[in-house]
JSON list of C-alpha atoms in Angstrom, two decimals:
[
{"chain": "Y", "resi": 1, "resn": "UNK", "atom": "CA", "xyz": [111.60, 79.72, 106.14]},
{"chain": "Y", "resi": 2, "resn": "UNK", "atom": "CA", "xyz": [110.70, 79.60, 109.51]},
{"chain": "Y", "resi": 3, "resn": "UNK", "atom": "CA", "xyz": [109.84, 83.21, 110.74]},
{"chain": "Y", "resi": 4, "resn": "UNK", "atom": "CA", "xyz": [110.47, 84.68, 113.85]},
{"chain": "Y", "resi": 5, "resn": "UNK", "atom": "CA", "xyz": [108.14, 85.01, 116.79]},
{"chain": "Y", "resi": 6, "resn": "UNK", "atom": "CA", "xyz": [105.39, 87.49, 116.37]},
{"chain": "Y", "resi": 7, "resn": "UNK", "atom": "CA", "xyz": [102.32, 88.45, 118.30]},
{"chain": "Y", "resi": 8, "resn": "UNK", "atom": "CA", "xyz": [100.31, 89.62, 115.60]},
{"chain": "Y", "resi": 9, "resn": "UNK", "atom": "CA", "xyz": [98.91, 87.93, 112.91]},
{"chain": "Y", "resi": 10, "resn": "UNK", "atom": "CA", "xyz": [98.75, 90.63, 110.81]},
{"chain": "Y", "resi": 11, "resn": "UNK", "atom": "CA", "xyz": [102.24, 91.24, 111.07]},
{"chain": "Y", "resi": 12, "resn": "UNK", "atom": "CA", "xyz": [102.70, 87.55, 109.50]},
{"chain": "Y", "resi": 13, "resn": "UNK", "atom": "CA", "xyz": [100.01, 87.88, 107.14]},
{"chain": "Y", "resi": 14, "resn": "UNK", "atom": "CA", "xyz": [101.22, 90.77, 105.76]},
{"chain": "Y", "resi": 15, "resn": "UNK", "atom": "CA", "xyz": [105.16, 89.84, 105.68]},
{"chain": "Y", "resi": 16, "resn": "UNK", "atom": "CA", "xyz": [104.12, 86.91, 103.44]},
{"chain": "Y", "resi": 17, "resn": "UNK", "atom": "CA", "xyz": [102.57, 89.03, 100.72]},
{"chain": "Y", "resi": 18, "resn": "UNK", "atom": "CA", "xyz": [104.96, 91.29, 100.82]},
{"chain": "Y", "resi": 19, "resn": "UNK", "atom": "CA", "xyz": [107.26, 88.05, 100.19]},
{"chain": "Y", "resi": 20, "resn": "UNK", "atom": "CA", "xyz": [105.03, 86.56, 97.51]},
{"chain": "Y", "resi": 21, "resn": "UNK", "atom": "CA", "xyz": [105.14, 90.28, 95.92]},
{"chain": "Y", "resi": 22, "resn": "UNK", "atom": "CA", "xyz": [108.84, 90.19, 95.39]},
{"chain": "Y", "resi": 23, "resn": "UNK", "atom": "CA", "xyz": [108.66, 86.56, 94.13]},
{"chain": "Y", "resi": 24, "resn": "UNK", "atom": "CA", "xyz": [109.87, 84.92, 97.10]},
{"chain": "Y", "resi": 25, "resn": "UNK", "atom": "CA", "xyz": [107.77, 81.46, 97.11]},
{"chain": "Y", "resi": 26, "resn": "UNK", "atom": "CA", "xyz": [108.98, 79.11, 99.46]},
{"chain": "Y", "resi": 27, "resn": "UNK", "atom": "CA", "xyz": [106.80, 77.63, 102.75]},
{"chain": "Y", "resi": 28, "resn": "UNK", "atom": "CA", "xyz": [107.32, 80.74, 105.29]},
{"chain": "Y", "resi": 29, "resn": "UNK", "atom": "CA", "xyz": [106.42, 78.81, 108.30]},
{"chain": "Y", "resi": 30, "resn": "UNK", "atom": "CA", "xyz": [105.10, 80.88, 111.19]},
{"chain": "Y", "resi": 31, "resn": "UNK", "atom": "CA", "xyz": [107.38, 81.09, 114.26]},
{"chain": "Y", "resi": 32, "resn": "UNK", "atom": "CA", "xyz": [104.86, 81.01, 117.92]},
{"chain": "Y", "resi": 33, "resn": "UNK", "atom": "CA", "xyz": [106.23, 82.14, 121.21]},
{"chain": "Y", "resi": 34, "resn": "UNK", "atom": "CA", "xyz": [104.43, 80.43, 123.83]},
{"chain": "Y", "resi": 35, "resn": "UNK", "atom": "CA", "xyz": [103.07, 83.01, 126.36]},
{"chain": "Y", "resi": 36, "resn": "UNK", "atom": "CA", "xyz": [104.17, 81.00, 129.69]},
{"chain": "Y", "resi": 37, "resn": "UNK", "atom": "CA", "xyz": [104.95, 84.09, 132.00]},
{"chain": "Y", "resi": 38, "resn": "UNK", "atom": "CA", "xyz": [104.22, 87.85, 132.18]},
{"chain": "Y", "resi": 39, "resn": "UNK", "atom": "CA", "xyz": [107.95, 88.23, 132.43]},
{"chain": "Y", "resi": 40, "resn": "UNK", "atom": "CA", "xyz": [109.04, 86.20, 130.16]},
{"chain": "Y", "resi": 41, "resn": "UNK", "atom": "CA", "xyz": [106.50, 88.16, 127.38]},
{"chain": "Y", "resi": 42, "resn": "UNK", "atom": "CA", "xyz": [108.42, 91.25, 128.47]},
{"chain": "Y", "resi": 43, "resn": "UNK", "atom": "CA", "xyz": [111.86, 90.53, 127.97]},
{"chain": "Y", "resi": 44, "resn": "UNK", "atom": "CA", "xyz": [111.18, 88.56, 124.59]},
{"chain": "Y", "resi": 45, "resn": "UNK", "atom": "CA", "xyz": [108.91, 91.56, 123.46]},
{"chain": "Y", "resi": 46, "resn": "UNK", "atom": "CA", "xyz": [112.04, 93.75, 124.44]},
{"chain": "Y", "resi": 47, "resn": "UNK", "atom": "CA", "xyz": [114.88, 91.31, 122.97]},
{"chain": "Y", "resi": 48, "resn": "UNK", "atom": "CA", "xyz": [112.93, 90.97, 119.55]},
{"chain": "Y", "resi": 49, "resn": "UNK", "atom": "CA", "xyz": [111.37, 93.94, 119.02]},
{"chain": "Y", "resi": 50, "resn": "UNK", "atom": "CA", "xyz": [108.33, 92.59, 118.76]},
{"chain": "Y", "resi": 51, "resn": "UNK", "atom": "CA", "xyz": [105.44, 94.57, 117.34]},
{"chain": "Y", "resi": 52, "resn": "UNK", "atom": "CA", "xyz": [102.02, 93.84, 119.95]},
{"chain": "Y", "resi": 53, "resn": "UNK", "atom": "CA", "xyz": [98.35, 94.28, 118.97]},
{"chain": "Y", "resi": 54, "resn": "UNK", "atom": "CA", "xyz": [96.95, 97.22, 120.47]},
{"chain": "Y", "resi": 55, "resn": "UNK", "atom": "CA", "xyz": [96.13, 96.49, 124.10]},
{"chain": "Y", "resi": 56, "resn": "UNK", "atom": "CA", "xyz": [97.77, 93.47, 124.20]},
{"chain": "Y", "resi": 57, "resn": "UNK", "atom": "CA", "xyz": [99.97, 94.54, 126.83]},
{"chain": "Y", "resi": 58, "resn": "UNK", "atom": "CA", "xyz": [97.53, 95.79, 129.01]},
{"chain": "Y", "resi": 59, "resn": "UNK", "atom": "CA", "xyz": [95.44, 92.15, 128.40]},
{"chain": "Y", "resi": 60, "resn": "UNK", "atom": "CA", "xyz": [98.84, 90.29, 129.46]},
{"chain": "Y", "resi": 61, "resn": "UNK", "atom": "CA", "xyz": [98.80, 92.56, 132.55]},
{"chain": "Y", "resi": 62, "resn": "UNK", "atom": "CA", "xyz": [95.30, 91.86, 133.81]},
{"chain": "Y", "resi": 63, "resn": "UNK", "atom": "CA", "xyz": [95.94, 88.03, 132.88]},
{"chain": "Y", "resi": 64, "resn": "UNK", "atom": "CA", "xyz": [98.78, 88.32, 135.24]},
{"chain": "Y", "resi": 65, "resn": "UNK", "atom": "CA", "xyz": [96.98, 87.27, 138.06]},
{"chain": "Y", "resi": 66, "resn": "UNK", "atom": "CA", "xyz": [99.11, 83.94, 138.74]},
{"chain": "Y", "resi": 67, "resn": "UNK", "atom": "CA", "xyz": [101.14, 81.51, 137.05]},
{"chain": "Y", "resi": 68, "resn": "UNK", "atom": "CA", "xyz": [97.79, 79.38, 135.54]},
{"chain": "Y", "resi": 69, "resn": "UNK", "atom": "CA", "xyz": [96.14, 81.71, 134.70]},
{"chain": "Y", "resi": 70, "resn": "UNK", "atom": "CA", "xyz": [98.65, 83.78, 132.94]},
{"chain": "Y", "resi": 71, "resn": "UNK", "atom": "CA", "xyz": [99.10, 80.18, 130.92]},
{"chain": "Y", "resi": 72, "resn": "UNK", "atom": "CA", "xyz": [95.26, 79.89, 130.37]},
{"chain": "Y", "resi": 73, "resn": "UNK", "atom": "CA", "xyz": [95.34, 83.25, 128.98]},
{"chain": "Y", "resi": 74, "resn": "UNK", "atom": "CA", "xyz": [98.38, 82.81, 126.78]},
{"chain": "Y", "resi": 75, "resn": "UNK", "atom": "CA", "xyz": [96.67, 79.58, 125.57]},
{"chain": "Y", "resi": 76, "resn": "UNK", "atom": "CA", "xyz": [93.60, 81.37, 124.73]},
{"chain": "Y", "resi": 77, "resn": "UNK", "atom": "CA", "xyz": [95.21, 84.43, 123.11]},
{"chain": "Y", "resi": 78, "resn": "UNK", "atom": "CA", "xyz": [97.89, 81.71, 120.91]},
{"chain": "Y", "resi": 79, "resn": "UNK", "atom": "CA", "xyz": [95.11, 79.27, 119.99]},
{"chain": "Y", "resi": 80, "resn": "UNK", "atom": "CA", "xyz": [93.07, 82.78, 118.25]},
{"chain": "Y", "resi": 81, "resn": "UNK", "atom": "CA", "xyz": [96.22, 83.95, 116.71]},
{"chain": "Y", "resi": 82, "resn": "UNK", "atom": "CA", "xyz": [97.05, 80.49, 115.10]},
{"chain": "Y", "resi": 83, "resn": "UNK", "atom": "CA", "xyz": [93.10, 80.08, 113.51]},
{"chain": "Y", "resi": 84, "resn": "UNK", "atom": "CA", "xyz": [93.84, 83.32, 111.91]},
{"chain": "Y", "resi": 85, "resn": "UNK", "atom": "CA", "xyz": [97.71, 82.34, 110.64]},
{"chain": "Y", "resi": 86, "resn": "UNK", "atom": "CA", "xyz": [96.32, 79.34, 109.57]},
{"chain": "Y", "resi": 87, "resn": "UNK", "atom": "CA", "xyz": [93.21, 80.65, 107.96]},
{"chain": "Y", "resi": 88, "resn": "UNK", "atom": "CA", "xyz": [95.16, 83.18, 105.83]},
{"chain": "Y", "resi": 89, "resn": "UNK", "atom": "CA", "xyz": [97.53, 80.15, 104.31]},
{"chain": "Y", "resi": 90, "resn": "UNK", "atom": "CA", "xyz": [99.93, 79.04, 106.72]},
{"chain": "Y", "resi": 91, "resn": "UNK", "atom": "CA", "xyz": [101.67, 75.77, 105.99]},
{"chain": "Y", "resi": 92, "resn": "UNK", "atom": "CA", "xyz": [101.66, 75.14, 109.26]},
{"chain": "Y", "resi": 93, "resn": "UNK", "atom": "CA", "xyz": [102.85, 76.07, 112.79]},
{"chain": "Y", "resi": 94, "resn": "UNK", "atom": "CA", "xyz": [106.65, 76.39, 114.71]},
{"chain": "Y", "resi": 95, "resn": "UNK", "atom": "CA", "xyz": [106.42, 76.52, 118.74]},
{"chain": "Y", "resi": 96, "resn": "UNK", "atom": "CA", "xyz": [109.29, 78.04, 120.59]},
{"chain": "Y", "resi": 97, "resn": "UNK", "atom": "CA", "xyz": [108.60, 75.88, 123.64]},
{"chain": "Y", "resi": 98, "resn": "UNK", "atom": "CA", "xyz": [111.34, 76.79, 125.59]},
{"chain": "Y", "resi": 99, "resn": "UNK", "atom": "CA", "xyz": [111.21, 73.55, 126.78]},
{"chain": "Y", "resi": 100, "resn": "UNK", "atom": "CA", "xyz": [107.63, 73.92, 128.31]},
{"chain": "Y", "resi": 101, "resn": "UNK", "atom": "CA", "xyz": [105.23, 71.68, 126.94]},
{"chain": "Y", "resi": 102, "resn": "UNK", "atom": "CA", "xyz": [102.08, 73.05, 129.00]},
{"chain": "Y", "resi": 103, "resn": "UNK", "atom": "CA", "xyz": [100.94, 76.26, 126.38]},
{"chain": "Y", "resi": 104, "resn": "UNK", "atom": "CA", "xyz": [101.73, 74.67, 122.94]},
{"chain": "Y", "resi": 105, "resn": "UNK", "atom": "CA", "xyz": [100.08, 71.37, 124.27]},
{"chain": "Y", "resi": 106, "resn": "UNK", "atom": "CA", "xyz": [96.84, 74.06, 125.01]},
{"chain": "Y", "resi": 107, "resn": "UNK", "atom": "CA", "xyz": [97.53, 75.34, 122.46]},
{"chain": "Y", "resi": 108, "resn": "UNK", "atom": "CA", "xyz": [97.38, 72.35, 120.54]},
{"chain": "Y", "resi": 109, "resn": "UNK", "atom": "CA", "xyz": [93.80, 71.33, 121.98]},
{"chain": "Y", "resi": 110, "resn": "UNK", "atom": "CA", "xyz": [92.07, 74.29, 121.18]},
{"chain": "Y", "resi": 111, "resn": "UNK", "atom": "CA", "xyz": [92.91, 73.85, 117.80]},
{"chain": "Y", "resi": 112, "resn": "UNK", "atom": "CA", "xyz": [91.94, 70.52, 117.36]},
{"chain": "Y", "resi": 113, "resn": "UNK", "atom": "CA", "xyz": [95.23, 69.34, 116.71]},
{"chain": "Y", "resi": 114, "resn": "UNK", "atom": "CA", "xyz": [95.68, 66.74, 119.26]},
{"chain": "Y", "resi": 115, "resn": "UNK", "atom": "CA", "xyz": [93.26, 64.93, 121.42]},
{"chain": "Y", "resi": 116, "resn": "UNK", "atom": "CA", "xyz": [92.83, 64.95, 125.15]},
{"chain": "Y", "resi": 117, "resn": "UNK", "atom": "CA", "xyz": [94.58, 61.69, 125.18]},
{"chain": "Y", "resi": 118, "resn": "UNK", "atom": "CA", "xyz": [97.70, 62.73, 123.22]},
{"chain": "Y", "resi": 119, "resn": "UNK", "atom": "CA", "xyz": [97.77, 65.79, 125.38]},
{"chain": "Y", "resi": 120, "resn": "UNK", "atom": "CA", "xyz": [97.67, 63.81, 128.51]},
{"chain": "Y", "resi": 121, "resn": "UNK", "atom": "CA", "xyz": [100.94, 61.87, 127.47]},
{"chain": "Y", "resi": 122, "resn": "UNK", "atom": "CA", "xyz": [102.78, 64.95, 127.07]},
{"chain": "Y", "resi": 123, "resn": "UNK", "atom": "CA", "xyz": [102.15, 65.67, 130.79]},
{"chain": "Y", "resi": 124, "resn": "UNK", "atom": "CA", "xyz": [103.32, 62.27, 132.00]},
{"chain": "Y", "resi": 125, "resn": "UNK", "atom": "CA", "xyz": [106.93, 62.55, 132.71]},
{"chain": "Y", "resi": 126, "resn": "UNK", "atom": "CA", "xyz": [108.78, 65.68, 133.67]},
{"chain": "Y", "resi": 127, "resn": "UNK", "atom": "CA", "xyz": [106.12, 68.59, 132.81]},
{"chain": "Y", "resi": 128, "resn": "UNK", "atom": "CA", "xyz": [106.67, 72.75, 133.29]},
{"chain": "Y", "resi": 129, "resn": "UNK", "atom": "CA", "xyz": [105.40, 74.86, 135.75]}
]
């Protein structure tokens, strides 16, 4: 199962146990937005419903103060929220990229996950804004 996108790892963490409670077993594979724009976070927040931290809104807002650093925020804010996901059990990660690379490939690197060289070939051809 691949879930969809949340903001909150609680929300997550706690929709697994609830699985595992009612015997439901299988991989549930946590499903990251990528937090490329201060727009975009608004109407995907709207169109899912999604369920925000407290203040997380506000945090977005103050980030908002261009494109980069909107991005640097968002990779900040998704690399914290995967540690935790992946901390409480998670078998692993699913990026809605939207087709831009730049914040999961951040993402990635503050993880660990890739090095600066694998990053660096993502970024060689056609790369988002």
């Amino acid at each position: 199962v691949i879930t969809q996108m949340f903001l909150d790892a609680k929300v997550y963490i706690n929709f697994v146990k609830e699985c595992r409670a009612y015997g439901i077993n299988v991989p549930m594979v946590p499903g990251i937005m990528c937090l490329n724009t201060f727009g975009g976070l608004q109407r995907m927040t709207t169109l899912c419903k999604t369920r925000l931290p407290e203040g997380f809104l506000e945090r977005a807002s103050a980030a908002n103060t261009s494109d980069d650093a909107f991005k640097a925020w968002g990779i900040q804010e998704g690399a914290a929220m995967c540690r935790e996901i992946l901390a409480a059990g998670a078998p692993g990660l699913h990026f809605y990229t939207l087709n831009l690379e730049r914040v999961v490939v951040g993402i990635l690197l503050g993880l660990g996950r890739i090095t600066q060289d694998q990053a660096a070939l993502c970024s060689a051809g056609d790369a988002d804004a």
